[in-house]
Every structure is written in C-alpha cells, then in structure tokens.
Short mmCIF file of C-alpha atoms in Angstrom, two decimals:
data_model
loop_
_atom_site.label_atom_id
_atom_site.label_comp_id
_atom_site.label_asym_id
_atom_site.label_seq_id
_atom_site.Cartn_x
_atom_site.Cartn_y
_atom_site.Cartn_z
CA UNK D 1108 0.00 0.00 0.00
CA UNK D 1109 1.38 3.46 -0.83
CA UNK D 1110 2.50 5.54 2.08
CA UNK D 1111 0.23 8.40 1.70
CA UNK D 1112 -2.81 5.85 1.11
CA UNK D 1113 -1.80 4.41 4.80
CA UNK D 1114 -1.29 7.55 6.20
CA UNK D 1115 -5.05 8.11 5.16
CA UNK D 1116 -5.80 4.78 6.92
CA UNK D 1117 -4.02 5.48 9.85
CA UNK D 1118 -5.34 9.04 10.05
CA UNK D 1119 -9.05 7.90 10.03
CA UNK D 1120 -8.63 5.81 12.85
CA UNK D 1121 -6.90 8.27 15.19
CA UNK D 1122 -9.64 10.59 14.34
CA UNK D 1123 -12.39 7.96 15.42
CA UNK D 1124 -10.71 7.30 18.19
CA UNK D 1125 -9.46 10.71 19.39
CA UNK D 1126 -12.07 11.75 22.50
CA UNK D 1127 -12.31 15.26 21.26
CA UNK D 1128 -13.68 14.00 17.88
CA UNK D 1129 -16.25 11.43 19.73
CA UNK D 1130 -17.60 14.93 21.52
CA UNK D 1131 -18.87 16.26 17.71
CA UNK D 1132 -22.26 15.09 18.35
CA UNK D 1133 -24.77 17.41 20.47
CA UNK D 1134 -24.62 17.48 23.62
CA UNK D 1135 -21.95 16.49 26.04
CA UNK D 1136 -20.15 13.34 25.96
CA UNK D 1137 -21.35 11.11 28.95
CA UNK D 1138 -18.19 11.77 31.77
CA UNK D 1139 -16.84 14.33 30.28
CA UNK D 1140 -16.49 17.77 32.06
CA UNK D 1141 -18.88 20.81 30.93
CA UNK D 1142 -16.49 23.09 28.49
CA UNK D 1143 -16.72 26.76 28.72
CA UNK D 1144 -18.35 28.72 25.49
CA UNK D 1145 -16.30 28.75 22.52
CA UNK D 1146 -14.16 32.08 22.19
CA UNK D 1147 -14.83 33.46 18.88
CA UNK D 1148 -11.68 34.39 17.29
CA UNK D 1149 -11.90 37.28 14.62
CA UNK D 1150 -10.48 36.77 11.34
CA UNK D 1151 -7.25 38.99 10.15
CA UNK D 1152 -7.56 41.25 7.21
CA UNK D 1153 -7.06 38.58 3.89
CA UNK D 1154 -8.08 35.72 5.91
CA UNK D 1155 -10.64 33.15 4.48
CA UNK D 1156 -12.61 30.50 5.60
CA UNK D 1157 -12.42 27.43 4.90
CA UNK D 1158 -8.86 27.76 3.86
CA UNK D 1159 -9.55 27.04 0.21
CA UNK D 1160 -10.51 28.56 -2.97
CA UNK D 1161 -13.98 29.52 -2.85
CA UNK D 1162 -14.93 27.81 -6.29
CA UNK D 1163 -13.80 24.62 -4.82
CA UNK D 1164 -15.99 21.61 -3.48
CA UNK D 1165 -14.77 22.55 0.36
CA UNK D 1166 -16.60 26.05 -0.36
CA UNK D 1167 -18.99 27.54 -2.24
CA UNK D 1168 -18.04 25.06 -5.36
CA UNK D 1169 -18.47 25.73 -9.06
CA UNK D 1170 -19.64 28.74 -10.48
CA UNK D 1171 -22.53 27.66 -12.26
CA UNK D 1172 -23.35 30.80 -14.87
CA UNK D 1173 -24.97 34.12 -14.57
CA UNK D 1174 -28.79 34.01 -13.95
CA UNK D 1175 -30.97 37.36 -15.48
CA UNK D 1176 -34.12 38.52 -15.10
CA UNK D 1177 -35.33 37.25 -18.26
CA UNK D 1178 -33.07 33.62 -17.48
CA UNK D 1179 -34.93 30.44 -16.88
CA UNK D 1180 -32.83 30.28 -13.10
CA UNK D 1181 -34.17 33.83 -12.03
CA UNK D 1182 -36.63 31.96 -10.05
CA UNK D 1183 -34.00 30.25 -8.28
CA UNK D 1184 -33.53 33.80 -6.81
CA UNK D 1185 -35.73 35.16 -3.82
CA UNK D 1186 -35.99 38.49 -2.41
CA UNK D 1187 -35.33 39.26 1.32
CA UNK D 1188 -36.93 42.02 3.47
CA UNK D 1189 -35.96 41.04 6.56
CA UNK D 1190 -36.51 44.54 8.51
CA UNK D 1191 -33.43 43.66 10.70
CA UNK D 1192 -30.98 43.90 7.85
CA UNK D 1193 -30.29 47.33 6.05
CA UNK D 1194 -29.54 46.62 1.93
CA UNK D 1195 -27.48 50.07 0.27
CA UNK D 1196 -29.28 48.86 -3.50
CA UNK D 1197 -27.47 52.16 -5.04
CA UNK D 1198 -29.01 50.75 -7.82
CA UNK D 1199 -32.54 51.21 -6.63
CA UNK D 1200 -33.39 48.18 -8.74
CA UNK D 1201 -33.95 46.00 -5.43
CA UNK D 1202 -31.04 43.79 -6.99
CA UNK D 1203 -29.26 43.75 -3.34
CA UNK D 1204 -32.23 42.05 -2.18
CA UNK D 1205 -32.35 38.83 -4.33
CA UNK D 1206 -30.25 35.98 -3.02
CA UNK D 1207 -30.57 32.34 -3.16
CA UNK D 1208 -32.34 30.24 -0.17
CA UNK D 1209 -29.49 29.25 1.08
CA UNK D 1210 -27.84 32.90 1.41
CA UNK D 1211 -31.07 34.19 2.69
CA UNK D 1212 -31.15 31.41 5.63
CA UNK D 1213 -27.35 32.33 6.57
CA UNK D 1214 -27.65 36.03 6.09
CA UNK D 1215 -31.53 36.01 8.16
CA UNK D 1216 -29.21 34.02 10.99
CA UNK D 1217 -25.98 36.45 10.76
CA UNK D 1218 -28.59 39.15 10.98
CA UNK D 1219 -29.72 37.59 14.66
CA UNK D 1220 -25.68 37.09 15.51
CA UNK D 1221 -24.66 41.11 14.66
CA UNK D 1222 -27.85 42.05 17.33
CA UNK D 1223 -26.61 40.44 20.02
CA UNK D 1224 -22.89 40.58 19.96
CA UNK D 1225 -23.15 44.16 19.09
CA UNK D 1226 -26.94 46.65 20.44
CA UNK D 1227 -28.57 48.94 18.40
CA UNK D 1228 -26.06 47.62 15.63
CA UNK D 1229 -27.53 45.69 12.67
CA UNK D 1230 -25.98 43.76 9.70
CA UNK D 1231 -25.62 46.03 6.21
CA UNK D 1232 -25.74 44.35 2.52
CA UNK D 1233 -23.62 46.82 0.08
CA UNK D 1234 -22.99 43.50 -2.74
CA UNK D 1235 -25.99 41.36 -3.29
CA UNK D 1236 -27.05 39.93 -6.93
CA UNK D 1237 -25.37 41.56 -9.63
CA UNK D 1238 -26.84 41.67 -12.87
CA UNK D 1239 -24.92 44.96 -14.02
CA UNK D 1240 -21.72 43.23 -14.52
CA UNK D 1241 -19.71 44.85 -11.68
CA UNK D 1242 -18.08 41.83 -10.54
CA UNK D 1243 -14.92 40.04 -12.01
CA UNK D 1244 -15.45 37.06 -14.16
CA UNK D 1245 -17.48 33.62 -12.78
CA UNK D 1246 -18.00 35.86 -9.42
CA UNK D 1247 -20.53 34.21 -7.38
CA UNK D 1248 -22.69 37.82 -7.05
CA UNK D 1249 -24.18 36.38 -10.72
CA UNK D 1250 -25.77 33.73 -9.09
CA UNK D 1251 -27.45 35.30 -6.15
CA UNK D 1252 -24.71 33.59 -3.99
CA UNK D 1253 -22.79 36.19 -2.53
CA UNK D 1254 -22.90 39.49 -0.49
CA UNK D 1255 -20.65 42.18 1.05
CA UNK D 1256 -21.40 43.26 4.01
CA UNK D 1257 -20.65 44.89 7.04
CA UNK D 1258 -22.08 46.76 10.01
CA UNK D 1259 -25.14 49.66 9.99
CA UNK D 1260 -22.30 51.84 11.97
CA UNK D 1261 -19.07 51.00 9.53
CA UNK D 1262 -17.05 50.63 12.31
CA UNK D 1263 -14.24 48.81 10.58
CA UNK D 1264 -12.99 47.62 13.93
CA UNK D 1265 -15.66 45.45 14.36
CA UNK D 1266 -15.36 43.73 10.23
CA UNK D 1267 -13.02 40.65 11.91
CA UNK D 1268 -15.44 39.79 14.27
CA UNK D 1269 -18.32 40.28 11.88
CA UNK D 1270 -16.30 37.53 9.54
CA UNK D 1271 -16.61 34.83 11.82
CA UNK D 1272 -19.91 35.48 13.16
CA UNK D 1273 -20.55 34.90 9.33
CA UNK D 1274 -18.38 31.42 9.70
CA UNK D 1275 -20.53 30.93 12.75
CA UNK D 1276 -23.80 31.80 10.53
CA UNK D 1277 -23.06 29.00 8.42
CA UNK D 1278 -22.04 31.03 5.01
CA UNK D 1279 -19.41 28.47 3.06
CA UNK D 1280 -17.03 30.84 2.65
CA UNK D 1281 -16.22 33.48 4.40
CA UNK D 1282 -13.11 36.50 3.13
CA UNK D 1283 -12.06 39.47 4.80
CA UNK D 1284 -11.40 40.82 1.52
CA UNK D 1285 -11.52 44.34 1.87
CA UNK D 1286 -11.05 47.05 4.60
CA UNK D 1287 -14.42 48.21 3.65
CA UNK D 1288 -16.37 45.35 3.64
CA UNK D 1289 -16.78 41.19 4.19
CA UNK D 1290 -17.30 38.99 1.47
CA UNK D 1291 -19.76 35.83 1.95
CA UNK D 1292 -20.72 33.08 -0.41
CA UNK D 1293 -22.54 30.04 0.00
CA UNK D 1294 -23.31 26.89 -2.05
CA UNK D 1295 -25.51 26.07 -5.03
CA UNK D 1296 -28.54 25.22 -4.27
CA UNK D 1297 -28.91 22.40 -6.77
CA UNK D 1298 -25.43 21.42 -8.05
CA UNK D 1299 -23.41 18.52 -6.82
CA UNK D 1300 -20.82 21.01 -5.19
CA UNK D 1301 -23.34 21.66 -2.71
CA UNK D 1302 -22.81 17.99 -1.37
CA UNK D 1303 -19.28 16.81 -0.29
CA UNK D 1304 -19.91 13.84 -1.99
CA UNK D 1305 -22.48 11.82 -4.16
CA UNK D 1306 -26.18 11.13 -3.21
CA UNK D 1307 -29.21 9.64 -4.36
CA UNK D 1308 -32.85 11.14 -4.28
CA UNK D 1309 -34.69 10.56 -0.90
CA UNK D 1310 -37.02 8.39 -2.68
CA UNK D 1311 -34.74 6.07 -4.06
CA UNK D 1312 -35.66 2.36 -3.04
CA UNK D 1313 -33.49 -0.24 -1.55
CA UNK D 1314 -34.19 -3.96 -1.16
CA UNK D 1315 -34.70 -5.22 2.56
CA UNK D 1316 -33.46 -8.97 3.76
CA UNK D 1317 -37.08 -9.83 3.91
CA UNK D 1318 -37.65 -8.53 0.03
CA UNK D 1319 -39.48 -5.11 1.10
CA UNK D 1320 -38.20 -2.36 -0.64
CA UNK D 1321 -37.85 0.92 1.19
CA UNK D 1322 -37.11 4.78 0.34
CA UNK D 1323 -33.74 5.52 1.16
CA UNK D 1324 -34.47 8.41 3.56
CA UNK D 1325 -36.20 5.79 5.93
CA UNK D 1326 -33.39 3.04 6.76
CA UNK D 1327 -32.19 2.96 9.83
CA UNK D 1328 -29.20 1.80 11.28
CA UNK D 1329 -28.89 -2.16 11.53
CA UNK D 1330 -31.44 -3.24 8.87
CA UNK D 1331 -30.23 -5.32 6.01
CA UNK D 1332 -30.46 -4.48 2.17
CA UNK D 1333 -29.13 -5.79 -1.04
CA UNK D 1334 -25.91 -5.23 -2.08
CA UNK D 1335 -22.52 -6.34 -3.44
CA UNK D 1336 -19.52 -7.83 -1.55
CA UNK D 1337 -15.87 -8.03 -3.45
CA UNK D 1338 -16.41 -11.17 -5.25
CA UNK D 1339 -19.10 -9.70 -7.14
CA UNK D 1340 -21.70 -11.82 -5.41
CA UNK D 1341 -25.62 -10.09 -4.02
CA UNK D 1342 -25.53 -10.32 -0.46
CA UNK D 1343 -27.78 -8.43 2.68
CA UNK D 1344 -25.08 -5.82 4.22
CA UNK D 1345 -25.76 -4.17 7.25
CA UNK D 1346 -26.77 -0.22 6.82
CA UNK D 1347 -24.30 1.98 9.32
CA UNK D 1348 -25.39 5.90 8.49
CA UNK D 1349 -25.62 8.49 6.50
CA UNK D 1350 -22.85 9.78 4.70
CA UNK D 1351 -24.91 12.87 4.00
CA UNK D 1352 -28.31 13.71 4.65
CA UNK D 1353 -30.05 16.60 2.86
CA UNK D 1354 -33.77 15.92 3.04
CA UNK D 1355 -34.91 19.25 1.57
CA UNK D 1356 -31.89 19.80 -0.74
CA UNK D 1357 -32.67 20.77 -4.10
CA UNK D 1358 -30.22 18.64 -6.55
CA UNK D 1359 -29.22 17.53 -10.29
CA UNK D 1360 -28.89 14.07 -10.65
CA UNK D 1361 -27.44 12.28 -13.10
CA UNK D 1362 -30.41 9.67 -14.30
CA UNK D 1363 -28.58 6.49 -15.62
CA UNK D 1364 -31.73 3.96 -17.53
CA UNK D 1365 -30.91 0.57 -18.94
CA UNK D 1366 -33.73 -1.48 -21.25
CA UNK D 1367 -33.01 -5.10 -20.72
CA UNK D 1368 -34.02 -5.06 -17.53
CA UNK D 1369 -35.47 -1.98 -17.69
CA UNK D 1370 -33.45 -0.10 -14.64
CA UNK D 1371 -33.30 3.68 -13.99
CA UNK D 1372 -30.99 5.13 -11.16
CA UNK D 1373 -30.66 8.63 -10.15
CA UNK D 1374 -27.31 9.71 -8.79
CA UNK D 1375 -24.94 12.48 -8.56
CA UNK D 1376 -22.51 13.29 -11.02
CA UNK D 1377 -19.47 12.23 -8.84
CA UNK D 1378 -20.96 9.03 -7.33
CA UNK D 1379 -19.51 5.78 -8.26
CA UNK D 1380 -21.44 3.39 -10.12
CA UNK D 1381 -19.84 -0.48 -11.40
CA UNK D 1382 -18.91 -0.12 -15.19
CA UNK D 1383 -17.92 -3.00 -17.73
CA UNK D 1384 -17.09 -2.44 -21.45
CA UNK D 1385 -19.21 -5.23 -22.33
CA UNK D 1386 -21.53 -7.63 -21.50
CA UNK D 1387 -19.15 -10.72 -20.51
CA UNK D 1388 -17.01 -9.52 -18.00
CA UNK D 1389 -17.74 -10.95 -14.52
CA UNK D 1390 -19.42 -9.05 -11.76
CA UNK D 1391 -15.94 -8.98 -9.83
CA UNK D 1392 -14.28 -6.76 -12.82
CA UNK D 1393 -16.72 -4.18 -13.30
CA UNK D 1394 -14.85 -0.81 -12.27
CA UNK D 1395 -15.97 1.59 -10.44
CA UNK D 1396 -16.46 5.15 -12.51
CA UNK D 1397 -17.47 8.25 -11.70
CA UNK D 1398 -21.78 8.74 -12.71
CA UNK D 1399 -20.72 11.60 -15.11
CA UNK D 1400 -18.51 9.26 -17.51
CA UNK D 1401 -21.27 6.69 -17.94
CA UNK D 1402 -22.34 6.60 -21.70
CA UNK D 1403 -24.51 5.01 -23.30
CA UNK D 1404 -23.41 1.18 -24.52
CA UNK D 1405 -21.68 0.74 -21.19
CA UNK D 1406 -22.74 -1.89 -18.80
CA UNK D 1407 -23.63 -2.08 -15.45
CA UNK D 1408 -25.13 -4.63 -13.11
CA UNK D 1409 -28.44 -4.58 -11.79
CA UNK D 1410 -30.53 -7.23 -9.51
CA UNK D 1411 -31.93 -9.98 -11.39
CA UNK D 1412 -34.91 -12.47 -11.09
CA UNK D 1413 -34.27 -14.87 -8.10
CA UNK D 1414 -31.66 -12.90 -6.41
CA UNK D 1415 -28.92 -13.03 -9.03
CA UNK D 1416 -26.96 -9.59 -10.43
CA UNK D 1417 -26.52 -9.88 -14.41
CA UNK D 1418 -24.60 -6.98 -16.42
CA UNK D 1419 -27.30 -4.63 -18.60
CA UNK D 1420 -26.50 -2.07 -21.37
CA UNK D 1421 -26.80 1.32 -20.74
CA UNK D 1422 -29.54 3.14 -23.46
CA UNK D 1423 -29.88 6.46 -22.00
CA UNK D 1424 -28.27 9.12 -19.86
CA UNK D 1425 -30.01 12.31 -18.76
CA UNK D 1426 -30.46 15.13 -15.80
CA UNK D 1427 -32.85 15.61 -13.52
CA UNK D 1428 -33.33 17.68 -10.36
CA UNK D 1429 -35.26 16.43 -7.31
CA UNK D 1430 -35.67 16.82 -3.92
CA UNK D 1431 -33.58 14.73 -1.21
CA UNK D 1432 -30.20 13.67 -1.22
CA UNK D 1433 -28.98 10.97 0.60
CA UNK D 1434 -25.87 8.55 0.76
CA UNK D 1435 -26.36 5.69 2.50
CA UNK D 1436 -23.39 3.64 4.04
CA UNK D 1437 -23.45 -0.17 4.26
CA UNK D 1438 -20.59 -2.12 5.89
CA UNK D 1439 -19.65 -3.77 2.44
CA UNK D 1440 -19.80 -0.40 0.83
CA UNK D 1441 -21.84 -1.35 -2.06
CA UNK D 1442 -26.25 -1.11 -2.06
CA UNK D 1443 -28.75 -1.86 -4.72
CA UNK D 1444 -31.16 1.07 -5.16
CA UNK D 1445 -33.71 1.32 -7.59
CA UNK D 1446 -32.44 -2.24 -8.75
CA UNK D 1447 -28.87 -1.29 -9.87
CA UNK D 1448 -25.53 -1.92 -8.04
CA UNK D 1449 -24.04 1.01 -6.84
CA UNK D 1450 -21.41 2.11 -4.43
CA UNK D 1451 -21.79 4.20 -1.34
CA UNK D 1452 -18.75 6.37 -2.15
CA UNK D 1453 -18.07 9.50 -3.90
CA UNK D 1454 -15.39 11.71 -5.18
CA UNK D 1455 -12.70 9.47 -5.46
CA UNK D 1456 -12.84 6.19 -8.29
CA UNK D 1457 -10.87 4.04 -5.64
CA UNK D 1458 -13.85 2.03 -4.33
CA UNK D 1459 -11.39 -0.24 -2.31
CA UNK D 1460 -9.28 2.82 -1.08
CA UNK D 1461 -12.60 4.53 0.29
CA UNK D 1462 -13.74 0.97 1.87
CA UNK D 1463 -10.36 0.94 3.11
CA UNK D 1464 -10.85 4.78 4.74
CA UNK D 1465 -14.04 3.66 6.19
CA UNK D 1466 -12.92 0.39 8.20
CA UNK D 1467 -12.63 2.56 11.98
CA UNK D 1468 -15.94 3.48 11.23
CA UNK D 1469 -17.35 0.14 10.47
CA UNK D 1470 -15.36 -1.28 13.51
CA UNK D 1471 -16.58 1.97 15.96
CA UNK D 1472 -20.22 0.32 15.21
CA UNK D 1473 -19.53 -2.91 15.55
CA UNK D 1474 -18.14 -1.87 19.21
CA UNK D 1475 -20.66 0.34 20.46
CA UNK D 1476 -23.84 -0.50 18.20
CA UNK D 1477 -25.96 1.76 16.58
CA UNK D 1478 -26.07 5.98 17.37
CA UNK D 1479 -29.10 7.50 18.22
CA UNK D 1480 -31.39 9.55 15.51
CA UNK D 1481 -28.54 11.20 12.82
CA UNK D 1482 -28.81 14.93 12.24
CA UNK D 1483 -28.91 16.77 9.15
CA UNK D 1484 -25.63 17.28 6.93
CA UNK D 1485 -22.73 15.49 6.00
CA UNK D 1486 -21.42 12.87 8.88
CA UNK D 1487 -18.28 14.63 10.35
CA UNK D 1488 -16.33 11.38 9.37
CA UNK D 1489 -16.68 11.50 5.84
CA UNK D 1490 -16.02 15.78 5.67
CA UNK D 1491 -12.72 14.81 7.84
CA UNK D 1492 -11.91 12.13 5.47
CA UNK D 1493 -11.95 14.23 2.14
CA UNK D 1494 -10.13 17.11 4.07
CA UNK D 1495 -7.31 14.87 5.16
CA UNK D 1496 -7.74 12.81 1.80
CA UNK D 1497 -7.14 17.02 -0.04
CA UNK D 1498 -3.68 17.11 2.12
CA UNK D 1499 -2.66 13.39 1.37
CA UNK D 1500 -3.49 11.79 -2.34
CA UNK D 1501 -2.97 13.80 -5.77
CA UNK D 1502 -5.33 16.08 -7.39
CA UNK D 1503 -5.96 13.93 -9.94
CA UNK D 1504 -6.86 11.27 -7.42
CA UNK D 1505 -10.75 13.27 -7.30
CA UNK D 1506 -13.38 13.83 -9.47
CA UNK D 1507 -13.20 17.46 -10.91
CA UNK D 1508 -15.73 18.75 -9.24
CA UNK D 1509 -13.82 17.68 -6.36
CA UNK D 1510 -10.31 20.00 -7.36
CA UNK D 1511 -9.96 23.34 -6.42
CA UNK D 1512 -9.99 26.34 -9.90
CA UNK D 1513 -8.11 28.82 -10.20
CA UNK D 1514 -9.77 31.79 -9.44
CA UNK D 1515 -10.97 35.23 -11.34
#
C-alpha cells in the first residue's frame, strides 16, 4: 500500500478514536467535564474561511453561470426584506435584495448574531445579486450567492469579528477581503458542489433482507439491504449511516436507464457506479467510474430475477433535479437502489481505497452499536476524510468537481 494511502488509513482511525472528535455530536459526551463557550476568534484582514478557494468543493463550489431577469434560473432567486438587515441597492433596482435560499437562511441568521454581539447595531448588505456586470469574471454575485457586508455603523474595527460570526452563521465561505467590507458566499442550491460527496434522491428504493423495498431516507441503522460484496456476489449488508443527509436539498442528478431489464438510477454526477465495457465480463471486474462518464453502450449490473446480479447495457443518460439527497453507508460499501448496483462512495474512483478509509468506522459500530437519531448534513467522518484525503493523495486522485480552480 502506498504511504500516503496508509497515512489516510491510519489518520481515520486516530480521528475515530481521538475523544475530542467522539464529543462532535450534540450534547456532552457522557463523563466528560462541561467546556466553557467557545471564544470566537476574529479573522485577520485577507483571511478566508475554509482555507480554500472559494470555487472549490470545500466552499462555495463551481460557479454555475450568470442568472438574469429574463433567465430560466431567475426563479432560483428570492428576495429578502428582513426589517433587521439594512440593503445600500445604489441601484434602486432591489437587486441587493435577491439571493438564493441558502444565502437568505445564513444572512436572516448572521442578521440575529450582529444584534446580540453588538446593540442597536444591525448587519448592512452593500454586494448582493449583480446583474450589471460589476463583478470580475465567474464571481458568485451572478448567481445570487454572494454578499458584502458589514455593520449599519461602519465601524471597521468590528469587520473581523463580523467575519466569523458569518463562519458561525453558516455562510461556506467566508473572506475578509476588503477594509471596507466582508465577502460571503454560500453553495448552489442544486449542483453537486453543494454535497461533499455523491447522493441519491430521498425516494430512491433499496431492497430489505425480507424482500421489502424501502425509500432511502427511511433506513435505519442495523437493517439489512441488497448489495454487493468483493467477489461480485448479491448479499444483505448491514446499513451503518448516512454519509450525508439533505432531506430538503434541491439537486441535479445524473439519471442512468438501462432497457433489458429496464433499470433507472438517479445519482450524482461524482458518485460511483460499477462499469464494464461489455456484456461478458464478470461481476468482480466491473470498475468503479465516476456517474458523469457513464455513456450510453456501457454496462452495469443490476438485480436480477431470483436474487442473481446480471450486467445490462446502458440506453440512456439524462439530468434531472429532485428533492432529497442521501448517501447511504453499508458495511460492504456497495447497495442496490432502484435495482442497480451502486457504491456508497463518492469523489474518489478508488472504491477499495474509500472501503479501506471507512474500516474505523465500520469497527466503531460494531463496538458500540448503533447511534441515536442522525442529524442533518454530512457525517463529520466522511467531511474529515476528504479534508485529510485534499492534504494526502494527488489532485488527480478526485473527481473534478472535487479540485480546487483557479480563481478570477
């Protein structure tokens, strides 16, 4: 095994095992003394966070193209009035106002933070949706995506701490770019670079031991479905948790349909899904490939008649957004939904490096049993992984939506 790839190994498991990690969850860990509130730490003038591009998968992600008024994604956009938030709009157009619903959830919330850190103060929007062209090239503002802002006073002393309220408001990226104002950004509502990984619509179906099939947004940990294990072979693997959990997510999915059996699976573009050239390779040598370079006339297996997995030809490829995104984890790594063999990781086309990654995981449950009700959001393991997996493997190692851009 290549250093780096064991480091990654090794990594994981300290991380599992590491009692500050453990303490992620809410609320306290059982035994553990009652910490004091968090200091919040201003950021320094040129400071970002994360600390990576903002057109990269760890931030904002991709810059998607410019919406206008007369654009089919104008009604992405959606105007806020909150009364506690003061927009400049020089323009007088009410452009300042329009935002996605993701900005507009972080900005309503930073709007709550500036109030009671700082009385009689409230949050300021100079920078909202730009349809004038003010902004340099692929800048978020196109999209409804970004704002500057600072306070209703300008006091410029108070811009670091403003920054990482906006960290703490949840805003993807956060730049103390200016002496004069804060820059904020946030995901796409609907693109894969709003996940960290790849996902399948809510209502995607997997097969239970018993032969029930159930929407993927209702397993719960410790019940059986259909999947793969290394040989190639259907077996009933235990489900451990969600990777990532977005029920109300609005995402494009790549929809991949074969004809013979007639199978059609909804993923996102940097899931992995088992690909053969042809027809007569056996189940063990189908690779796993990224959703986005399946084409049509390449196979993939899907559940047969009387529990079997046979190869079928792909016939069509399209995109489709929907509601829900989850990414379920089984302890082989590999599930069956909508009747086609799929894996449970993203990002990277190593299926047995990621299994690999995930084994302190799979062991922590086998330990302790099964977690309570999961939250919302991407499981911290898997957003540790891909950070320590950005510091350890090659670029080229991800899928591009996955690689940090240059940027404008």
């Amino acid at each position: 095994m290549k250093p780096a790839r064991l480091l990654l190994l090794l990594s994981g498991c300290a991380l599992l095992l590491a009692p500050a990690v453990r303490g992620c969850g809410p609320g306290r860990v059982v035994g553990s003394r009652r910490r004091p509130p968090r200091k919040l730490i201003p950021l320094a003038y040129k400071q970002f966070s994360p600390n990576v591009p903002e057109k990269t998968l760890g931030a904002s992600g991709r810059y998607e193209g410019k919406i206008a008024r007369n654009s089919e994604r104008f009604k992405e956009l959606t105007p806020n009035y909150n009364p506690d938030i003061i927009f400049k709009d020089e323009e007088n157009t009410g452009a300042d106002r329009l935002m996605t619903q993701r900005c507009k959830d972080r900005l309503n919330s930073l709007a709550i933070s500036v109030m009671n850190q700082w009385p009689g103060v409230k949050l300021r929007v100079t920078e909202g949706w730009d349809e004038d062209g003010h902004h340099s090239e692929e800048s978020l503002h196109y999209e409804g995506r970004a704002v500057d802002i600072t306070t209703s006073d300008r006091d410029r002393n108070k811009y670091g701490m403003l920054a990482r309220l906006a960290v703490e408001a949840g805003f993807d990226w956060v730049y103390y770019e200016s002496k004069a104002h804060i820059h904020c950004s946030v995901k796409s509502e609907h693109s894969a670079a709003a996940k960290t990984g790849g996902c399948f619509p809510g209502r995607a179906l997997a097969t239970l031991e018993d032969g029930a099939r159930t929407p993927l947004w209702a397993l719960r940990p410790g019940q059986r479905v259909l999947a793969m294990d290394g040989a190639g072979r259907p077996t009933y693997s235990d489900f451990l948790a969600f990777l990532d959990k977005e029920p109300r997510a609005l995402t494009s999915f790549h929809v991949i349909e074969t004809r013979e059996p007639p199978r059609r699976l909804a993923l996102t573009p940097t899931h992995l899904l088992f690909v053969a050239e042809n027809a007569s390779a056996p189940a063990a040598r189908f690779r796993p490939t990224f959703a986005s370079r399946v084409r049509p006339g390449h196979f993939v297996l899907v559940a047969a008649g009387g529990g079997g997995l046979q190869p079928a030809e792909v016939v069509g490829v399209r995109n489709r957004r929907d509601v829900g995104a989850y990414a379920p984890l089984t302890r082989h790594g590999t599930l069956v939904v909508d009747g086609m063999v799929a894996s449970c990781f993203a990002l990277v086309q190593e299926q047995h490096l990621a299994q690999l990654a995930f084994w302190p995981l799979r062991l922590y449950h086998s330990l302790v049993g099964w977690p309570g009700a999961q939250g919302d959001g991407v499981h911290w393991y898997s957003g540790l992984l891909y950070r320590l997996g950005r510091l350890l493997l090659p670029p080229d190692s991800f899928h591009p939506l996955g690689v940090p851009r240059a940027e404008s």
